[in-house]
Structure formats: structure tokens, C-alpha cells
mmCIF file of C-alpha atoms and ligand atoms in Angstrom:
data_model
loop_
_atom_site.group_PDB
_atom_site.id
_atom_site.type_symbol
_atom_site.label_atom_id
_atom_site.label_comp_id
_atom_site.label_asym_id
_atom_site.label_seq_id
_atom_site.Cartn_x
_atom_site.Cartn_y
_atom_site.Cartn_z
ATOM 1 C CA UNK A 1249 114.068 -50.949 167.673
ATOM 2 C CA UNK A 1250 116.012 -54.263 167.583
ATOM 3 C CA UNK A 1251 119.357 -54.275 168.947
ATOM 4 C CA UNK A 1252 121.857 -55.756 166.667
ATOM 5 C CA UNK A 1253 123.953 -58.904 167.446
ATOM 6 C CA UNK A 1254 127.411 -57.426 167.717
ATOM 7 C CA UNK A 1255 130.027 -57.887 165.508
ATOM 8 C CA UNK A 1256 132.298 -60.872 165.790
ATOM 9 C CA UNK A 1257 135.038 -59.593 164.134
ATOM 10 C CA UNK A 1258 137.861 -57.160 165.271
ATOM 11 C CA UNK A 1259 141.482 -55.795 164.504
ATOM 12 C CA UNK A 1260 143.997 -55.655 167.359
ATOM 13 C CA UNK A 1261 147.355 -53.621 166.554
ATOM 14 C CA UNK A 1262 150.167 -53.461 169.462
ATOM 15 C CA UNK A 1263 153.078 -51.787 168.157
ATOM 16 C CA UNK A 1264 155.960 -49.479 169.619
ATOM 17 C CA UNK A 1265 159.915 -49.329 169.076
ATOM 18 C CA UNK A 1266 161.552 -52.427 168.821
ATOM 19 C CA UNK A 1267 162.384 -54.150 171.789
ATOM 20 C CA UNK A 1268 159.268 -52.952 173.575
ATOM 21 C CA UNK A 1269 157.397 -56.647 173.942
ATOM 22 C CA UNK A 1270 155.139 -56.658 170.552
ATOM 23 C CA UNK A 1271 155.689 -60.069 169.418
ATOM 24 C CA UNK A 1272 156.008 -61.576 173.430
ATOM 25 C CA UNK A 1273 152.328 -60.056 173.634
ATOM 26 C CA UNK A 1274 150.872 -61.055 170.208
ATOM 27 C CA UNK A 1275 151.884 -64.266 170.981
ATOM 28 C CA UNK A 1276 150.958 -64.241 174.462
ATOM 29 C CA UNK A 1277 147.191 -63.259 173.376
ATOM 30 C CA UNK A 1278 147.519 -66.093 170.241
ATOM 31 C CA UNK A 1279 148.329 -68.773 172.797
ATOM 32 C CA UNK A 1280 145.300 -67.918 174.761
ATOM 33 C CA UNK A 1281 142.870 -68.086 171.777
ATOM 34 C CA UNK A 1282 144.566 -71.524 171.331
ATOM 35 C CA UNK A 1283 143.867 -72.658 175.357
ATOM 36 C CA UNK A 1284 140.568 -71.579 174.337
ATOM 37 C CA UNK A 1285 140.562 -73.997 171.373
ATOM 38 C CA UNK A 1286 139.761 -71.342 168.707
ATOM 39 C CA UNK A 1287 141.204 -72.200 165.262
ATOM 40 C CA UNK A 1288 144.825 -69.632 165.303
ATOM 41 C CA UNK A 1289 147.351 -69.041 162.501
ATOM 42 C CA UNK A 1290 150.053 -66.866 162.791
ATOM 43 C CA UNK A 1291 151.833 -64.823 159.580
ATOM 44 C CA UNK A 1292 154.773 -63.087 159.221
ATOM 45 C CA UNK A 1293 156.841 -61.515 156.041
ATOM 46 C CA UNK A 1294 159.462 -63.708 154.404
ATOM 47 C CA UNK A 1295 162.042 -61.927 154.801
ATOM 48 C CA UNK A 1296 162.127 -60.991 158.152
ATOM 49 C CA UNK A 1297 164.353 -64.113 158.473
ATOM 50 C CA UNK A 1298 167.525 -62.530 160.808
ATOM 51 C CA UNK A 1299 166.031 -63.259 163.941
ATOM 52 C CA UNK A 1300 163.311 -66.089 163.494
ATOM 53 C CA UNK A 1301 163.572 -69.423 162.037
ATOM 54 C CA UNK A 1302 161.674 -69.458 158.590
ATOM 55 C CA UNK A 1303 158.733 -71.437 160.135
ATOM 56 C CA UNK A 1304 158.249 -69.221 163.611
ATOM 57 C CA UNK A 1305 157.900 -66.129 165.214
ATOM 58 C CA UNK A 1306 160.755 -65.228 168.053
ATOM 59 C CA UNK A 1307 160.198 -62.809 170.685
ATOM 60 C CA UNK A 1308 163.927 -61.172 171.170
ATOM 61 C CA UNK A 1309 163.434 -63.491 174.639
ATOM 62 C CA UNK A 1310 163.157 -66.600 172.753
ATOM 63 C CA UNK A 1311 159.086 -66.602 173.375
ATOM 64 C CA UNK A 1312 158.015 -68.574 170.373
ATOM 65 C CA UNK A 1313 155.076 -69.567 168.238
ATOM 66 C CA UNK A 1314 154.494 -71.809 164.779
ATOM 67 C CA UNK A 1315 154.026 -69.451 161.741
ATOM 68 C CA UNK A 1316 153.698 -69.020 158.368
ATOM 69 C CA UNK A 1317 156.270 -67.089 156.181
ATOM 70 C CA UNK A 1318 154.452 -65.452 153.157
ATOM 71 C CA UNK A 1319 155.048 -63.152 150.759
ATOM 72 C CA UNK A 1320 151.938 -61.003 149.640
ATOM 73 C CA UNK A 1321 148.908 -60.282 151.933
ATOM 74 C CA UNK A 1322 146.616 -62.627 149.795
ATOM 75 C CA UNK A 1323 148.418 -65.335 151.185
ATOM 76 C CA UNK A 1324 146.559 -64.510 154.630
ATOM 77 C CA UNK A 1325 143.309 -64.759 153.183
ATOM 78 C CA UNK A 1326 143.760 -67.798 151.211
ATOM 79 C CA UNK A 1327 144.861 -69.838 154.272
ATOM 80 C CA UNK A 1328 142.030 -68.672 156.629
ATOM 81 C CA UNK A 1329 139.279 -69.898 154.031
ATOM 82 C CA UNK A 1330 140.890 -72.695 153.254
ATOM 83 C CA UNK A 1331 141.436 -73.828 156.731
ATOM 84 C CA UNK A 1332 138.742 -72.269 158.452
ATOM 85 C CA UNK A 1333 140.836 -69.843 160.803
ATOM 86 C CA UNK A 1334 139.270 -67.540 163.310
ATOM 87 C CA UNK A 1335 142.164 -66.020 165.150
ATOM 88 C CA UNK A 1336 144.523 -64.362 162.899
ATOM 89 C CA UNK A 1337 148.159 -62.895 163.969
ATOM 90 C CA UNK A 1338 150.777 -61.102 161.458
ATOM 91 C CA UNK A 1339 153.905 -60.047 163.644
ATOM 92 C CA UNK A 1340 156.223 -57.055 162.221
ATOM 93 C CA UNK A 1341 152.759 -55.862 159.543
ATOM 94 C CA UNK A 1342 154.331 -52.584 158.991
ATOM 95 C CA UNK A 1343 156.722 -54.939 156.367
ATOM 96 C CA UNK A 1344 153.856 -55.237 154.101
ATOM 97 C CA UNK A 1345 152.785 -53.067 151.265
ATOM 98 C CA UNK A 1346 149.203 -51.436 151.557
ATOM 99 C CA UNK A 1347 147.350 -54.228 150.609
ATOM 100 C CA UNK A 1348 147.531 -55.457 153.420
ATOM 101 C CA UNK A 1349 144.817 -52.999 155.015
ATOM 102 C CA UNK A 1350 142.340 -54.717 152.331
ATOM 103 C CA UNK A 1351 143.111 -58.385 153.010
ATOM 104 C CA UNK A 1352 142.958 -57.357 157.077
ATOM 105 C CA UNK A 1353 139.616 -55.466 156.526
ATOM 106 C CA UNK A 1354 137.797 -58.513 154.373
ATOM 107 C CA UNK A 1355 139.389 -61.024 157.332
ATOM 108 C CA UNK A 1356 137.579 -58.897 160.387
ATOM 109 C CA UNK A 1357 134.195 -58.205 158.366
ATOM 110 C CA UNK A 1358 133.770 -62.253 157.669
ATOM 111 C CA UNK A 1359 133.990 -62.022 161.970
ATOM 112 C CA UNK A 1360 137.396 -62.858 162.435
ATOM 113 C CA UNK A 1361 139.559 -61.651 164.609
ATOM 114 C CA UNK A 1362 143.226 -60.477 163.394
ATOM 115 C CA UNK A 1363 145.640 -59.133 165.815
ATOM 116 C CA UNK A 1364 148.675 -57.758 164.556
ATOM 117 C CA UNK A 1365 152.517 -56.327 165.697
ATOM 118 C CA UNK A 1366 154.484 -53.460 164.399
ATOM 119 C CA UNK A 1367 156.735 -50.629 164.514
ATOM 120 C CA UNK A 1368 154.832 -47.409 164.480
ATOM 121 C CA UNK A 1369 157.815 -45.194 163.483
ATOM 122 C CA UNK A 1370 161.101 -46.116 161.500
ATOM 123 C CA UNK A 1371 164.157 -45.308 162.513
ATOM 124 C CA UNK A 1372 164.299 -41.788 161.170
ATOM 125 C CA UNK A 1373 160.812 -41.534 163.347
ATOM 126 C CA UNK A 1374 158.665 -41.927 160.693
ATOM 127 C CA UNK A 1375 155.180 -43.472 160.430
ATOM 128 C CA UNK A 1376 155.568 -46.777 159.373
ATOM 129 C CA UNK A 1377 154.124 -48.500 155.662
ATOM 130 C CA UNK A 1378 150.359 -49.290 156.409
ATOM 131 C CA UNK A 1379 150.993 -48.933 160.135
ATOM 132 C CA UNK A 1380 149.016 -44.938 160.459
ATOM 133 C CA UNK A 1381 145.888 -46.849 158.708
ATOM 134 C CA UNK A 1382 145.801 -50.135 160.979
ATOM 135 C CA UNK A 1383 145.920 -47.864 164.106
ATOM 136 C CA UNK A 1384 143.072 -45.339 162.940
ATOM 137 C CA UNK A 1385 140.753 -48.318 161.785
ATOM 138 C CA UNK A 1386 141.796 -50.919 164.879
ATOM 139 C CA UNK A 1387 139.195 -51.841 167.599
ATOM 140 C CA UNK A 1388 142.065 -51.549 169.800
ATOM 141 C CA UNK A 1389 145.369 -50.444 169.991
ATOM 142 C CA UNK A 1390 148.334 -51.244 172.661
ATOM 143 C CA UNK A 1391 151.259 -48.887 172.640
ATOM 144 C CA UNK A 1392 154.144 -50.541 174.227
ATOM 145 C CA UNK A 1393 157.584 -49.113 175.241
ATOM 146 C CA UNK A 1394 161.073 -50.175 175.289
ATOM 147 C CA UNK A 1395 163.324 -49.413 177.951
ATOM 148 C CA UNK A 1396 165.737 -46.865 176.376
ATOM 149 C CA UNK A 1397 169.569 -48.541 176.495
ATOM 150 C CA UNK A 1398 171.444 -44.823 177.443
ATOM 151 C CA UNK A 1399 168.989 -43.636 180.130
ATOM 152 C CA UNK A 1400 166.453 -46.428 181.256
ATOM 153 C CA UNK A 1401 163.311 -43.893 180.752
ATOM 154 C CA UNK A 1402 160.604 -45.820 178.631
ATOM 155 C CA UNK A 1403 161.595 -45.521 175.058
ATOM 156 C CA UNK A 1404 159.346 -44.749 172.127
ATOM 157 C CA UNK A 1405 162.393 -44.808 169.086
ATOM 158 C CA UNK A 1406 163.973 -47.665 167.494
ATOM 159 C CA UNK A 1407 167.642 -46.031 166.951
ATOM 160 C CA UNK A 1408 169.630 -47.296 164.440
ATOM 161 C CA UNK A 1409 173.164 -47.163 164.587
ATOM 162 C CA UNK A 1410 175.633 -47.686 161.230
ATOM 163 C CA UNK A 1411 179.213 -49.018 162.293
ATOM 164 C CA UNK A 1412 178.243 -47.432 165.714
ATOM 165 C CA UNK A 1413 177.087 -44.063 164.989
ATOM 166 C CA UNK A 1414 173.260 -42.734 164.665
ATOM 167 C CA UNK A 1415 171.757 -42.819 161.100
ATOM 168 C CA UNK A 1416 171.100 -40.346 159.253
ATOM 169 C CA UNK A 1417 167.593 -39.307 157.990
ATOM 170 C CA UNK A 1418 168.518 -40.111 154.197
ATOM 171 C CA UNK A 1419 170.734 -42.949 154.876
ATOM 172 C CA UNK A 1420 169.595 -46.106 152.665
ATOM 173 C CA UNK A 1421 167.545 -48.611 154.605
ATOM 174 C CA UNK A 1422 170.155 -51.211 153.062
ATOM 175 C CA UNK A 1423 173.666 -50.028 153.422
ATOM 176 C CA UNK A 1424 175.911 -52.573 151.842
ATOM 177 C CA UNK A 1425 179.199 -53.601 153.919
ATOM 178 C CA UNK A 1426 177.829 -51.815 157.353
ATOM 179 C CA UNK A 1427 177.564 -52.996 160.407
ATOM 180 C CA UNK A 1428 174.110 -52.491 161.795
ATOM 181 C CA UNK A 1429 172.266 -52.460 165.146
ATOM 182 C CA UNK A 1430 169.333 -51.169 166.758
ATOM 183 C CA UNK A 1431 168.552 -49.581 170.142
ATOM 184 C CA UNK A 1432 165.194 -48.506 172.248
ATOM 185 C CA UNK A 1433 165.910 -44.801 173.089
ATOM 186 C CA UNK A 1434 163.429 -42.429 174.787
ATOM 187 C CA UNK A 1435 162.529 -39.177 172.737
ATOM 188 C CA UNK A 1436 165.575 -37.369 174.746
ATOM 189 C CA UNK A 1437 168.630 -39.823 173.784
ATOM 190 C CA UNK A 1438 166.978 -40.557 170.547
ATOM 191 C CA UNK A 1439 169.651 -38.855 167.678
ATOM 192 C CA UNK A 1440 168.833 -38.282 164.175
ATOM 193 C CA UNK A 1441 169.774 -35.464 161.860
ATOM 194 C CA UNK A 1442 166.619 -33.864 161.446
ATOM 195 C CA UNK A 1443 162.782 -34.226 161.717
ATOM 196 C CA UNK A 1444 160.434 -35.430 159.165
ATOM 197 C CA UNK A 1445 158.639 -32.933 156.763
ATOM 198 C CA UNK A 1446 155.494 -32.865 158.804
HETATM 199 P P1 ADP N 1958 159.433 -56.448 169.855
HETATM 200 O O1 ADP N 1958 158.585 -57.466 169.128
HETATM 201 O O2 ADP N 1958 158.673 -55.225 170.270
HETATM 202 O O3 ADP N 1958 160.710 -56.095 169.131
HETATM 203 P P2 ADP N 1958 159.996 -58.661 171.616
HETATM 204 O O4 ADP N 1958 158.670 -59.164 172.114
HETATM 205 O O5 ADP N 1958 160.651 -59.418 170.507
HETATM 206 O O6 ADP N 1958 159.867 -57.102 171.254
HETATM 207 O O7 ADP N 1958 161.044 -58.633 172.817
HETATM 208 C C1 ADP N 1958 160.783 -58.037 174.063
HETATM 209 C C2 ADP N 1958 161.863 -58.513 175.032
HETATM 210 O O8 ADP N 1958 163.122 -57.964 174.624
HETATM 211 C C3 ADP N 1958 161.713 -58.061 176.465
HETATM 212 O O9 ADP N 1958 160.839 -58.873 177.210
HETATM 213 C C4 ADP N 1958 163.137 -58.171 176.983
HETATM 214 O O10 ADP N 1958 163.396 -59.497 177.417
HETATM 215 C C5 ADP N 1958 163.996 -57.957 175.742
HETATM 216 N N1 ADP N 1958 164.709 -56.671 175.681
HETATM 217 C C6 ADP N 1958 165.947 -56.494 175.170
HETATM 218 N N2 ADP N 1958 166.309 -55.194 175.179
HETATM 219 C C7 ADP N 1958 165.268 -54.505 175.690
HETATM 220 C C8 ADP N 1958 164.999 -53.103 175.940
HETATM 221 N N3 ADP N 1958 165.894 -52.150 175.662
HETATM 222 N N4 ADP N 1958 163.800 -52.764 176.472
HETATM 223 C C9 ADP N 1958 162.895 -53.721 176.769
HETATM 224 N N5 ADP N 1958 163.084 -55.048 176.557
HETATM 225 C C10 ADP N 1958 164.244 -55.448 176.022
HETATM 226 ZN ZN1 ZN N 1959 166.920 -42.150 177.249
#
């Protein structure tokens, strides 16, 4: 028997709570594929504009890298064919709807490699969009931590906080006239009013 070439392509996924160094390490392994002159474009969703320029993805420690805001996941596609891209990276995936898995699938069987960033769980702890799928098809997966803000443990829960008090499990993810903010928490100081429906 012949052994096969292997396989150029491959998925990467890092995710873990916010604050836990997902889009300092995607673009830490993007800049690398650059040194190494492969051909890189980076993605992200359009309206994750709060805390990136429109044109760029921002660690929360002002690490930074070129990218392109899009809107649907056959925007990814379009631009690696066109432009002959080998080293794909879409920071904060769990934003996009399912199709995404498709459009990521077709990119690593043409032998490309994606890497992508997300949150596994939302704030009520949930499994995030197409996030379950990426992990249970990836080549390899990184599960950072955060450093939870009331204990220093490692944290593993991005807790959201409405005019300074945990969210509640039903709580809209838009609540109009609120103020906001998000913590790391370990699974001890994480608070939420109950679990998900397993
Ligand atoms: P993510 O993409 O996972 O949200 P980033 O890569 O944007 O994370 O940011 C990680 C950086 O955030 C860390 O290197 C650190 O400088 C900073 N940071 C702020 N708060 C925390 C925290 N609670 N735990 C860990 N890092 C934090
Ligand atoms: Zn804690």
C-alpha cells in the first residue's frame, strides 16, 4: 500500500471567555504565517465594531492586525479565490450564523489552512452559535483562560453585568438604555440565575 501525501489543509479554533488571549494568539500565529511569507487574510464580523477599528482586529492589549469586516461567510471564500489566500483567520466566529461551518469546511478541503477565535459559552454559559461544531470538526483546538476579576483563579465564564449586577439567563442580549460590561470569572464567582436546559 501507498501512503498518502497528507493533507494540506486544517482548521485551528482557540476560544475561551473573553479576556482570555484569543485574538493576541490568532494573531500571534497569523503574523508568523506572514514571517513565513505565506499569503494571510484575516476576517472578522461587521459589527463587532466597539472595540476594533472597522479595518482591524484589536487584542483588548492593543495587539493588532489588518482585516477585513464582512458580513456573510461567503465573503471569506470569495476573497481567498480571488486572491489566492492560504492562511485564513476569522476572530470572534461564534458571531456568524451556521454557514459558516460550510464556507470553513470548503476553505480547509482546497488545503488551506483557517484558524479561527471565539467564545465557547455566552454569558448565560451557553454553547456558542456554530462554535460546538468548529471544535468537534477542528484539527486542533486551544482552550484559553481568563484570569477571573473577583478571585484571580483561571476563569472559564464571560460574566456579564447590566448597570452592575449579573444577568439574568433570559435577559435580552440587547438591552436598550443599560449600561453593560463584561468580566472573566472562574466557575465559582461566576453568577447567573440558573443553568441551561441540558
Ligand atoms: P480575547 O480575544 O480572548 O477577548 P484578547 O486577546 O483581546 O482576549 O486580550 C487578552 C489580554 O487582555 C491579556 O493579554 C491582558 O492584557 C488583557 N486582560 C484584561 N483583563 C484580563 C483578565 N481578566 N484576564 C486575562 N487577561 C486580561
Ligand atoms: Zn473566581
Amino acid at each position: 500500500m501507498t501512503l498518502k501525501a497528507p493533507h494540506a489543509g486544517t482548521l485551528e479554533v482557540i476560544c475561551g471567555p473573553m479576556f482570555s488571549g484569543k485574538s493576541e494568539e490568532l494573531i500571534r500565529r497569523l503574523r508568523r504565517a506572514k514571517i513565513a511569507r505565506q499569503s494571510v487574510a484575516v476576517f472578522k464580523h461587521a459589527f463587532d465594531v466597539e472595540r476594533s477599528d472597522s479595518e482591524e482586529v484589536v487584542s483588548h492589549s492593543g495587539i493588532r492586525i489588518d482585516a477585513y469586516a464582512i458580513h456573510n461567510p461567503q465573503e471569506v471564500a470569495q476573497y481567498a479565490r480571488e486572491h489566492d489566500i492560504c492562511v485564513i483567520g476569522i476572530d470572534e466566529v461564534q458571531f456568524f450564523p451556521q454557514e459558516i461551518i460550510a464556507t470553513i469546511c470548503a476553505l480547509v478541503d482546497s488545503g488551506r489552512r483557517v484558524i479561527v477565535g471565539g467564545l465557547d459559552l455566552d454569558f448565560r454559559g451557553v454553547p456558542f452559535g456554530p462554535m460546538p461544531t468548529l471544535l468537534a470538526i477542528a484539527d486542533k483546538i486551544t482552550k484559553l483562560r481568563a484570569i477571573c476579576t473577583e478571585c484571580g483563579q483561571d476563569a472559564h465564564f464571560s460574566q456579564r453585568l447590566v448597570n452592575g449586577h449579573p444577568a439574568r439567563f433570559d435577559d435580552p442580549i440587547v438591552m436598550v438604555g443599560a449600561q453593560e460590561a463584561y468580566q472573566a470569572r472562574c466557575r465559582g464567582c461566576f453568577s447567573i440565575d440558573r443553568t441551561p436546559n441540558w
